[in-house]
GROMACS .gro file of C-alpha atoms in nm:
model
  449
    1MET     CA    1   4.084  13.764  12.454
    2LYS     CA    2   4.336  13.540  12.606
    3LEU     CA    3   4.488  13.250  12.413
    4ARG     CA    4   4.341  13.000  12.676
    5THR     CA    5   3.994  13.118  12.564
    6LEU     CA    6   4.073  13.094  12.218
    7ASN     CA    7   4.216  12.767  12.238
    8TYR     CA    8   3.874  12.647  12.432
    9TYR     CA    9   3.654  12.755  12.161
   10LEU     CA   10   3.867  12.592  11.881
   11SER     CA   11   3.889  12.272  12.064
   12LEU     CA   12   3.498  12.301  12.100
   13LEU     CA   13   3.428  12.367  11.733
   14CYS     CA   14   3.663  12.077  11.662
   15PHE     CA   15   3.499  11.848  11.901
   16LEU     CA   16   3.148  11.939  11.757
   17PHE     CA   17   3.286  11.894  11.404
   18PHE     CA   18   3.391  11.546  11.482
   19LEU     CA   19   3.105  11.451  11.721
   20ASN     CA   20   2.970  11.188  11.519
   21SER     CA   21   3.325  11.015  11.440
   22VAL     CA   22   3.371  10.669  11.477
   23PRO     CA   23   3.655  10.587  11.707
   24ALA     CA   24   3.753  10.286  11.528
   25GLN     CA   25   4.020  10.361  11.270
   26GLU     CA   26   4.075  10.168  10.963
   27ASN     CA   27   4.412  10.192  10.778
   28LEU     CA   28   4.348  10.204  10.396
   29SER     CA   29   4.647  10.183  10.160
   30LEU     CA   30   4.589  10.267   9.794
   31GLU     CA   31   4.609   9.889   9.677
   32ALA     CA   32   4.349   9.812   9.930
   33ALA     CA   33   4.128  10.074   9.797
   34ILE     CA   34   4.185   9.976   9.446
   35GLN     CA   35   4.096   9.615   9.522
   36GLU     CA   36   3.792   9.734   9.709
   37ALA     CA   37   3.672   9.941   9.423
   38ILE     CA   38   3.731   9.650   9.183
   39ASP     CA   39   3.538   9.416   9.391
   40ASN     CA   40   3.252   9.655   9.429
   41SER     CA   41   3.235   9.824   9.080
   42PHE     CA   42   2.904   9.748   8.918
   43GLY     CA   43   3.042   9.818   8.585
   44ALA     CA   44   3.325   9.548   8.624
   45GLN     CA   45   3.052   9.293   8.765
   46ILE     CA   46   2.832   9.394   8.457
   47ALA     CA   47   3.125   9.351   8.206
   48LYS     CA   48   3.221   9.032   8.357
   49VAL     CA   49   2.866   8.882   8.339
   50ASN     CA   50   2.855   9.000   7.978
   51ARG     CA   51   3.192   8.796   7.908
   52SER     CA   52   3.048   8.495   8.057
   53ILE     CA   53   2.758   8.519   7.814
   54ALA     CA   54   3.005   8.568   7.546
   55GLU     CA   55   3.219   8.277   7.648
   56ASN     CA   56   2.929   8.050   7.669
   57SER     CA   57   2.809   8.171   7.324
   58ASP     CA   58   3.152   8.099   7.164
   59HIS     CA   59   3.033   7.748   7.067
   60LEU     CA   60   3.009   7.555   6.764
   61SER     CA   61   2.642   7.469   6.854
   62PHE     CA   62   2.565   7.850   6.841
   63ALA     CA   63   2.704   7.869   6.486
   64GLY     CA   64   2.487   7.565   6.381
   65GLY     CA   65   2.802   7.337   6.299
   66LEU     CA   66   2.700   7.038   6.523
   67PRO     CA   67   2.404   6.804   6.473
   68THR     CA   68   2.077   6.807   6.618
   69VAL     CA   69   1.906   6.485   6.755
   70ASN     CA   70   1.555   6.469   6.858
   71PHE     CA   71   1.372   6.199   7.013
   72ASN     CA   72   0.981   6.170   7.024
   73ILE     CA   73   0.733   5.922   7.148
   74ASN     CA   74   0.362   5.905   7.097
   75ALA     CA   75   0.126   5.692   7.291
   76THR     CA   76  -0.241   5.613   7.217
   77SER     CA   77  -0.511   5.456   7.397
   78THR     CA   78  -0.901   5.429   7.277
   79PHE     CA   79  -1.195   5.268   7.423
   80ASN     CA   80  -1.482   5.177   7.192
   81ARG     CA   81  -1.838   5.037   7.276
   82ASN     CA   82  -2.049   4.923   6.973
   83GLN     CA   83  -2.418   4.826   7.031
   84ASN     CA   84  -2.627   4.724   6.718
   85PRO     CA   85  -2.934   4.490   6.742
   86ALA     CA   86  -2.955   4.466   6.374
   87SER     CA   87  -2.618   4.327   6.324
   88PHE     CA   88  -2.534   3.954   6.393
   89LEU     CA   89  -2.288   4.076   6.673
   90THR     CA   90  -2.550   4.299   6.885
   91GLU     CA   91  -2.287   4.438   7.137
   92ILE     CA   92  -1.914   4.435   7.163
   93ASN     CA   93  -1.648   4.659   7.358
   94SER     CA   94  -1.307   4.693   7.230
   95LEU     CA   95  -0.985   4.858   7.380
   96SER     CA   96  -0.699   4.961   7.154
   97GLY     CA   97  -0.367   5.122   7.192
   98GLY     CA   98  -0.012   5.198   7.052
   99VAL     CA   99   0.329   5.325   7.115
  100ASN     CA  100   0.517   5.522   6.823
  101PRO     CA  101   0.893   5.642   6.922
  102ASN     CA  102   1.075   5.820   6.679
  103LEU     CA  103   1.452   5.953   6.642
  104GLU     CA  104   1.539   6.236   6.394
  105VAL     CA  105   1.890   6.344   6.316
  106ALA     CA  106   1.962   6.681   6.117
  107TYR     CA  107   2.320   6.793   6.000
  108THR     CA  108   2.411   7.075   5.784
  109LEU     CA  109   2.670   6.965   5.524
  110TYR     CA  110   2.728   7.295   5.337
  111ASN     CA  111   2.578   7.639   5.386
  112GLY     CA  112   2.819   7.862   5.210
  113GLY     CA  113   3.074   7.884   5.507
  114ARG     CA  114   2.814   8.051   5.727
  115ILE     CA  115   2.893   7.808   6.010
  116LYS     CA  116   3.263   7.914   5.988
  117TYR     CA  117   3.190   8.278   5.983
  118THR     CA  118   2.918   8.282   6.259
  119LYS     CA  119   3.179   8.078   6.495
  120GLU     CA  120   3.445   8.364   6.417
  121GLN     CA  121   3.199   8.639   6.490
  122LEU     CA  122   3.127   8.456   6.829
  123SER     CA  123   3.504   8.459   6.888
  124LEU     CA  124   3.543   8.808   6.816
  125GLN     CA  125   3.267   8.913   7.043
  126ARG     CA  126   3.399   8.709   7.331
  127LEU     CA  127   3.718   8.929   7.264
  128GLN     CA  128   3.540   9.226   7.263
  129SER     CA  129   3.363   9.160   7.609
  130GLU     CA  130   3.700   9.093   7.733
  131THR     CA  131   3.801   9.460   7.632
  132ASP     CA  132   3.497   9.568   7.805
  133VAL     CA  133   3.601   9.408   8.148
  134GLN     CA  134   3.927   9.560   8.104
  135ASN     CA  135   3.805   9.900   8.030
  136ALA     CA  136   3.559   9.895   8.345
  137LEU     CA  137   3.842   9.773   8.563
  138GLN     CA  138   4.077  10.039   8.437
  139GLN     CA  139   3.818  10.303   8.478
  140SER     CA  140   3.788  10.187   8.875
  141VAL     CA  141   4.147  10.203   8.922
  142TYR     CA  142   4.170  10.543   8.761
  143ASN     CA  143   3.892  10.692   8.970
  144THR     CA  144   4.003  10.554   9.272
  145THR     CA  145   4.357  10.651   9.259
  146LEU     CA  146   4.271  11.019   9.180
  147ALA     CA  147   4.034  11.013   9.465
  148TYR     CA  148   4.283  10.875   9.707
  149TYR     CA  149   4.548  11.123   9.615
  150GLN     CA  150   4.298  11.405   9.644
  151ALA     CA  151   4.234  11.291   9.991
  152VAL     CA  152   4.598  11.268  10.060
  153ILE     CA  153   4.654  11.621   9.952
  154GLN     CA  154   4.372  11.742  10.177
  155GLN     CA  155   4.527  11.563  10.451
  156GLU     CA  156   4.883  11.704  10.389
  157GLN     CA  157   4.724  12.045  10.383
  158LEU     CA  158   4.533  12.006  10.711
  159GLU     CA  159   4.871  11.919  10.862
  160ILE     CA  160   5.021  12.222  10.726
  161THR     CA  161   4.731  12.434  10.886
  162ARG     CA  162   4.780  12.288  11.184
  163GLU     CA  163   5.160  12.368  11.188
  164VAL     CA  164   5.062  12.745  11.096
  165ILE     CA  165   4.816  12.742  11.394
  166ALA     CA  166   5.083  12.624  11.642
  167LEU     CA  167   5.310  12.920  11.514
  168SER     CA  168   4.992  13.172  11.540
  169LYS     CA  169   4.960  13.029  11.901
  170ASP     CA  170   5.328  13.092  11.973
  171ARG     CA  171   5.294  13.450  11.837
  172ILE     CA  172   4.988  13.511  12.080
  173ARG     CA  173   5.193  13.412  12.382
  174ARG     CA  174   5.475  13.618  12.265
  175ASP     CA  175   5.285  13.928  12.225
  176GLU     CA  176   5.077  13.851  12.538
  177ALA     CA  177   5.422  13.832  12.723
  178ARG     CA  178   5.550  14.136  12.567
  179GLN     CA  179   5.245  14.346  12.648
  180GLU     CA  180   5.269  14.262  13.010
  181TYR     CA  181   5.631  14.415  13.003
  182GLY     CA  182   5.513  14.700  12.788
  183GLN     CA  183   5.701  14.599  12.473
  184ALA     CA  184   5.403  14.539  12.289
  185GLY     CA  185   5.072  14.708  12.243
  186SER     CA  186   4.712  14.625  12.210
  187PHE     CA  187   4.727  14.672  11.843
  188ASP     CA  188   5.004  14.433  11.788
  189LEU     CA  189   4.804  14.179  11.994
  190LEU     CA  190   4.497  14.242  11.822
  191GLN     CA  191   4.661  14.167  11.486
  192THR     CA  192   4.819  13.847  11.614
  193THR     CA  193   4.458  13.741  11.732
  194ASP     CA  194   4.306  13.812  11.413
  195ALA     CA  195   4.569  13.590  11.231
  196TYR     CA  196   4.497  13.304  11.476
  197LEU     CA  197   4.115  13.351  11.416
  198ASN     CA  198   4.187  13.342  11.054
  199ASP     CA  199   4.400  13.015  11.056
  200SER     CA  200   4.138  12.879  11.273
  201THR     CA  201   3.858  12.921  11.012
  202THR     CA  202   4.100  12.790  10.756
  203LEU     CA  203   4.163  12.479  10.990
  204LEU     CA  204   3.780  12.409  11.016
  205LEU     CA  205   3.739  12.451  10.652
  206GLN     CA  206   4.026  12.218  10.563
  207MET     CA  207   3.884  11.965  10.803
  208GLN     CA  208   3.575  11.976  10.633
  209ASN     CA  209   3.743  11.945  10.304
  210PHE     CA  210   3.937  11.652  10.418
  211GLU     CA  211   3.621  11.470  10.530
  212ASN     CA  212   3.471  11.539  10.191
  213ALA     CA  213   3.758  11.411  10.031
  214LYS     CA  214   3.733  11.080  10.233
  215LYS     CA  215   3.395  11.041  10.141
  216ASN     CA  216   3.454  11.090   9.766
  217LEU     CA  217   3.708  10.810   9.804
  218LEU     CA  218   3.502  10.576   9.967
  219LEU     CA  219   3.215  10.653   9.703
  220ALA     CA  220   3.466  10.592   9.433
  221MET     CA  221   3.553  10.271   9.609
  222GLY     CA  222   3.188  10.167   9.595
  223ALA     CA  223   3.147  10.145   9.962
  224THR     CA  224   2.816  10.144  10.116
  225ASP     CA  225   2.907  10.295  10.445
  226LEU     CA  226   3.053  10.646  10.395
  227SER     CA  227   3.098  10.689  10.770
  228ARG     CA  228   3.387  10.454  10.789
  229THR     CA  229   3.687  10.637  10.955
  230ILE     CA  230   3.966  10.569  10.741
  231VAL     CA  231   4.348  10.626  10.785
  232LEU     CA  232   4.542  10.709  10.471
  233THR     CA  233   4.878  10.525  10.479
  234ASP     CA  234   5.038  10.597  10.137
  235PRO     CA  235   5.206  10.931  10.059
  236LEU     CA  236   5.132  11.116   9.726
  237PRO     CA  237   5.410  11.001   9.514
  238GLN     CA  238   5.608  11.240   9.284
  239ALA     CA  239   5.623  11.059   8.937
  240ASN     CA  240   5.978  11.106   8.775
  241GLU     CA  241   5.925  10.866   8.465
  242THR     CA  242   6.086  10.964   8.158
  243PHE     CA  243   5.861  10.865   7.851
  244GLU     CA  244   5.903  10.855   7.480
  245LEU     CA  245   5.624  10.958   7.264
  246GLU     CA  246   5.695  10.703   6.982
  247ASN     CA  247   5.705  10.410   7.231
  248LEU     CA  248   5.395  10.564   7.387
  249SER     CA  249   5.194  10.556   7.064
  250GLN     CA  250   5.292  10.202   7.008
  251LYS     CA  251   5.126  10.108   7.324
  252LEU     CA  252   4.857  10.333   7.250
  253PHE     CA  253   4.742  10.138   6.953
  254ALA     CA  254   4.813   9.802   7.088
  255GLN     CA  255   4.666   9.821   7.423
  256ASN     CA  256   4.407  10.095   7.474
  257PRO     CA  257   4.081   9.915   7.532
  258GLU     CA  258   3.858  10.151   7.355
  259TYR     CA  259   4.078  10.142   7.029
  260GLN     CA  260   4.097   9.751   7.067
  261LYS     CA  261   3.718   9.708   7.079
  262LEU     CA  262   3.674   9.921   6.758
  263LEU     CA  263   3.904   9.687   6.574
  264LEU     CA  264   3.736   9.387   6.694
  265ALA     CA  265   3.419   9.582   6.597
  266ARG     CA  266   3.550   9.624   6.223
  267ASP     CA  267   3.625   9.253   6.208
  268ILE     CA  268   3.302   9.154   6.326
  269ALA     CA  269   3.146   9.377   6.037
  270ALA     CA  270   3.373   9.206   5.806
  271THR     CA  271   3.265   8.859   5.905
  272ASN     CA  272   2.896   8.971   5.895
  273SER     CA  273   2.964   9.054   5.531
  274ASN     CA  274   3.077   8.718   5.492
  275ILE     CA  275   2.790   8.571   5.641
  276GLN     CA  276   2.540   8.783   5.415
  277ARG     CA  277   2.727   8.669   5.123
  278ALA     CA  278   2.735   8.296   5.224
  279ALA     CA  279   2.332   8.325   5.229
  280ARG     CA  280   2.351   8.347   4.842
  281LEU     CA  281   2.516   8.043   4.810
  282PRO     CA  282   2.357   7.667   4.791
  283GLN     CA  283   2.289   7.487   5.122
  284ILE     CA  284   2.330   7.099   5.143
  285ALA     CA  285   2.152   6.959   5.459
  286LEU     CA  286   2.132   6.599   5.577
  287ARG     CA  287   1.835   6.443   5.771
  288ALA     CA  288   1.782   6.117   5.892
  289ASN     CA  289   1.492   5.944   6.106
  290GLY     CA  290   1.370   5.624   6.209
  291GLY     CA  291   1.057   5.515   6.387
  292TYR     CA  292   0.896   5.232   6.539
  293THR     CA  293   0.511   5.161   6.571
  294TYR     CA  294   0.339   4.928   6.784
  295ASN     CA  295  -0.037   4.893   6.796
  296SER     CA  296  -0.272   4.658   6.966
  297THR     CA  297  -0.647   4.592   6.991
  298PHE     CA  298  -0.846   4.402   7.248
  299ALA     CA  299  -1.206   4.309   7.165
  300GLY     CA  300  -1.279   4.092   7.458
  301THR     CA  301  -1.604   3.903   7.486
  302GLY     CA  302  -1.895   3.995   7.238
  303THR     CA  303  -2.279   3.901   7.236
  304LEU     CA  304  -2.418   3.758   6.932
  305ALA     CA  305  -2.777   3.803   6.773
  306ASP     CA  306  -2.869   3.434   6.935
  307GLY     CA  307  -2.781   3.580   7.288
  308ASN     CA  308  -2.458   3.356   7.299
  309GLU     CA  309  -2.125   3.543   7.392
  310ARG     CA  310  -1.803   3.488   7.221
  311ASP     CA  311  -1.452   3.570   7.303
  312PHE     CA  312  -1.304   3.766   6.994
  313GLY     CA  313  -0.958   3.814   7.161
  314GLY     CA  314  -0.727   4.071   7.047
  315ILE     CA  315  -0.476   4.155   6.755
  316SER     CA  316  -0.139   4.363   6.765
  317SER     CA  317   0.080   4.488   6.486
  318THR     CA  318   0.425   4.650   6.450
  319ASN     CA  319   0.603   4.889   6.197
  320LEU     CA  320   0.952   4.972   6.162
  321THR     CA  321   1.055   5.281   5.926
  322GLY     CA  322   1.367   5.462   5.850
  323ALA     CA  323   1.458   5.725   5.612
  324LEU     CA  324   1.778   5.900   5.478
  325THR     CA  325   1.724   6.254   5.315
  326VAL     CA  326   1.978   6.499   5.161
  327ASN     CA  327   1.824   6.838   5.098
  328ILE     CA  328   1.975   7.093   4.850
  329SER     CA  329   1.850   7.443   4.830
  330MET     CA  330   1.951   7.717   4.621
  331PRO     CA  331   1.814   8.062   4.650
  332ILE     CA  332   1.726   8.189   4.297
  333TYR     CA  333   1.521   8.494   4.330
  334ASP     CA  334   1.398   8.711   4.668
  335GLY     CA  335   1.381   9.060   4.500
  336GLY     CA  336   1.709   9.153   4.547
  337LEU     CA  337   1.685   9.093   4.911
  338ARG     CA  338   2.008   8.926   4.979
  339LYS     CA  339   2.206   9.155   4.762
  340LYS     CA  340   2.108   9.439   4.957
  341GLN     CA  341   2.158   9.276   5.267
  342VAL     CA  342   2.535   9.226   5.146
  343GLN     CA  343   2.546   9.609   5.043
  344ASN     CA  344   2.456   9.718   5.380
  345ALA     CA  345   2.692   9.492   5.560
  346VAL     CA  346   2.970   9.632   5.346
  347LEU     CA  347   2.865   9.968   5.436
  348ARG     CA  348   2.877   9.894   5.780
  349GLU     CA  349   3.241   9.780   5.744
  350ILE     CA  350   3.298  10.141   5.607
  351ILE     CA  351   3.160  10.298   5.910
  352SER     CA  352   3.350  10.048   6.125
  353GLN     CA  353   3.672  10.185   5.958
  354LEU     CA  354   3.560  10.559   5.975
  355ASN     CA  355   3.496  10.500   6.357
  356ILE     CA  356   3.855  10.359   6.401
  357ASN     CA  357   4.026  10.639   6.189
  358GLN     CA  358   3.809  10.891   6.394
  359VAL     CA  359   3.907  10.772   6.735
  360GLN     CA  360   4.283  10.716   6.605
  361GLN     CA  361   4.304  11.081   6.541
  362GLN     CA  362   4.167  11.158   6.885
  363LEU     CA  363   4.370  10.935   7.079
  364THR     CA  364   4.677  11.061   6.902
  365THR     CA  365   4.584  11.409   6.997
  366GLN     CA  366   4.517  11.304   7.360
  367LEU     CA  367   4.828  11.095   7.403
  368ALA     CA  368   5.032  11.435   7.258
  369ILE     CA  369   4.841  11.655   7.492
  370ALA     CA  370   4.892  11.417   7.802
  371PHE     CA  371   5.272  11.362   7.700
  372ASP     CA  372   5.337  11.756   7.665
  373ASN     CA  373   5.117  11.787   8.005
  374TYR     CA  374   5.330  11.532   8.187
  375ASN     CA  375   5.665  11.691   8.083
  376ASN     CA  376   5.528  12.041   8.179
  377GLN     CA  377   5.396  11.922   8.505
  378LYS     CA  378   5.726  11.746   8.595
  379LEU     CA  379   5.908  12.116   8.542
  380ILE     CA  380   5.621  12.293   8.747
  381SER     CA  381   5.689  12.013   9.013
  382GLU     CA  382   6.053  12.090   9.024
  383VAL     CA  383   5.967  12.448   9.048
  384ALA     CA  384   5.746  12.391   9.327
  385THR     CA  385   5.988  12.171   9.504
  386THR     CA  386   6.246  12.457   9.514
  387ARG     CA  387   5.973  12.712   9.624
  388ILE     CA  388   5.848  12.497   9.904
  389GLU     CA  389   6.203  12.429  10.035
  390ASN     CA  390   6.285  12.812  10.016
  391ALA     CA  391   5.955  12.877  10.182
  392ARG     CA  392   6.023  12.650  10.445
  393ARG     CA  393   6.373  12.813  10.502
  394SER     CA  394   6.211  13.132  10.496
  395MET     CA  395   5.959  13.034  10.769
  396GLU     CA  396   6.231  12.907  10.993
  397ILE     CA  397   6.474  13.231  10.956
  398ALA     CA  398   6.133  13.458  11.014
  399THR     CA  399   6.044  13.270  11.318
  400GLU     CA  400   6.404  13.298  11.461
  401ARG     CA  401   6.394  13.667  11.371
  402PHE     CA  402   6.059  13.721  11.505
  403ASN     CA  403   6.143  13.578  11.854
  404ALA     CA  404   6.454  13.775  11.842
  405GLY     CA  405   6.240  14.091  11.778
  406GLN     CA  406   6.408  14.168  11.451
  407ILE     CA  407   6.084  14.177  11.227
  408ASN     CA  408   5.739  14.277  11.299
  409SER     CA  409   5.406  14.099  11.313
  410PHE     CA  410   5.315  14.221  10.982
  411ASP     CA  411   5.629  14.064  10.802
  412TYR     CA  412   5.608  13.753  11.010
  413ARG     CA  413   5.235  13.704  10.903
  414ALA     CA  414   5.340  13.771  10.520
  415VAL     CA  415   5.617  13.483  10.554
  416GLN     CA  416   5.323  13.269  10.698
  417ILE     CA  417   5.097  13.316  10.414
  418SER     CA  418   5.382  13.272  10.171
  419TYR     CA  419   5.459  12.953  10.326
  420LEU     CA  420   5.092  12.829  10.313
  421ASN     CA  421   5.067  12.938   9.959
  422ALA     CA  422   5.384  12.764   9.863
  423ASN     CA  423   5.256  12.421  10.031
  424GLN     CA  424   4.950  12.443   9.826
  425THR     CA  425   5.113  12.531   9.519
  426PHE     CA  426   5.348  12.221   9.583
  427LEU     CA  427   5.074  11.984   9.659
  428ASN     CA  428   4.881  12.105   9.353
  429ALA     CA  429   5.184  12.036   9.147
  430LEU     CA  430   5.215  11.693   9.265
  431PHE     CA  431   4.863  11.598   9.207
  432ASN     CA  432   4.864  11.748   8.864
  433LEU     CA  433   5.170  11.551   8.783
  434GLN     CA  434   5.051  11.245   8.920
  435ASN     CA  435   4.700  11.302   8.728
  436ALA     CA  436   4.901  11.351   8.413
  437TYR     CA  437   5.083  11.042   8.466
  438LEU     CA  438   4.764  10.841   8.529
  439ASP     CA  439   4.630  10.985   8.211
  440ILE     CA  440   4.923  10.842   7.998
  441LEU     CA  441   4.894  10.489   8.171
  442ASP     CA  442   4.515  10.521   8.116
  443LEU     CA  443   4.568  10.573   7.747
  444THR     CA  444   4.825  10.328   7.691
  445GLY     CA  445   4.632  10.051   7.875
  446GLU     CA  446   4.882   9.996   8.122
  447LEU     CA  447   4.695  10.128   8.451
  448ILE     CA  448   4.589   9.783   8.568
  449LYS     CA  449   4.904   9.593   8.487
   0.00000   0.00000   0.00000
């Protein structure tokens, strides 16, 4: 099979593979991908709404520390028709009505400090909601960054596969030329063609892997249109930062969102214990109210027993009232309910502290593993870098010797495969190193800074 025929079928397969691709391309940097992921993150949006709720609730009115003022007004109207032939007033119609506005003010003077503790609890819940936002944003950044770098790796691997395809084409051209002059047999050409077909299959699979990686990236970004044609503009970096475990540990317990949320949960539990204790103390409340009443009755004209009519007119009255009340209440006996509520609150404090101890132990272990993994990946990356440089140089030398007829197709193919494997190992090493680097930033709460 001639090279032109092979190129035709390969080009046809590539065309069919990208038949549904959109011509318009969109350059996408890592920063833009992260920003889009943050904007589209449902977790972050929910956390932000919950934060707004917590901010609204962090007010003295929710703690019962402000007076309440209520205004009421009642209006009545009554019509009465009285007919009594045995009375001196045989018939009379009357219309009466009244208005009664009332103003009431209530204020808690003392309730054992429950207002203070409740306000503290609301403030702690607001801070806790902020850590939820940070955690949601950090998770979006982490997932998007990994997906972006995974797509970059597939893109780099695709370029390497195309490079090998080009070398395989050159080999076929050379063997076809050598066969015409009787310097190569059909077996050599068959082996070269087989290698080209194998590389072509690898190319198609790699194209599929790259497309899948880009779709996974769009999915991590929260994009609704997964058919977007994106062009990745940022290369895969090679992290080379040097960390100190002690410094990382300090950042871990000062900035890790999960740990900070547990600390706040413990403080909330302690505040709740104070609230339950305050329920056993006296409560003093001040209540003031004032009212005004206006009543009016209009009798109009009535009929007397002698048949004469008389205008009885109307009458009105007013009443102004006011009161100031101080209420003092002291719980004496409730079957031990309040005592047990305090005990339960204290036990929840203990549970909160145990959760902190557990997560502290887990995070310490995770950080130690991430720290060791990062340092090991740095060494692996250095070795992989040296290996890829050697493999690239070996490929150049092998190509020169193959063109000069100093090595056969089998040896040249072995060098090609070694070059492919070295590139794969190198890209995996870079990705694993960057992944370990992101793990450290994620644990120490510095991923979104």
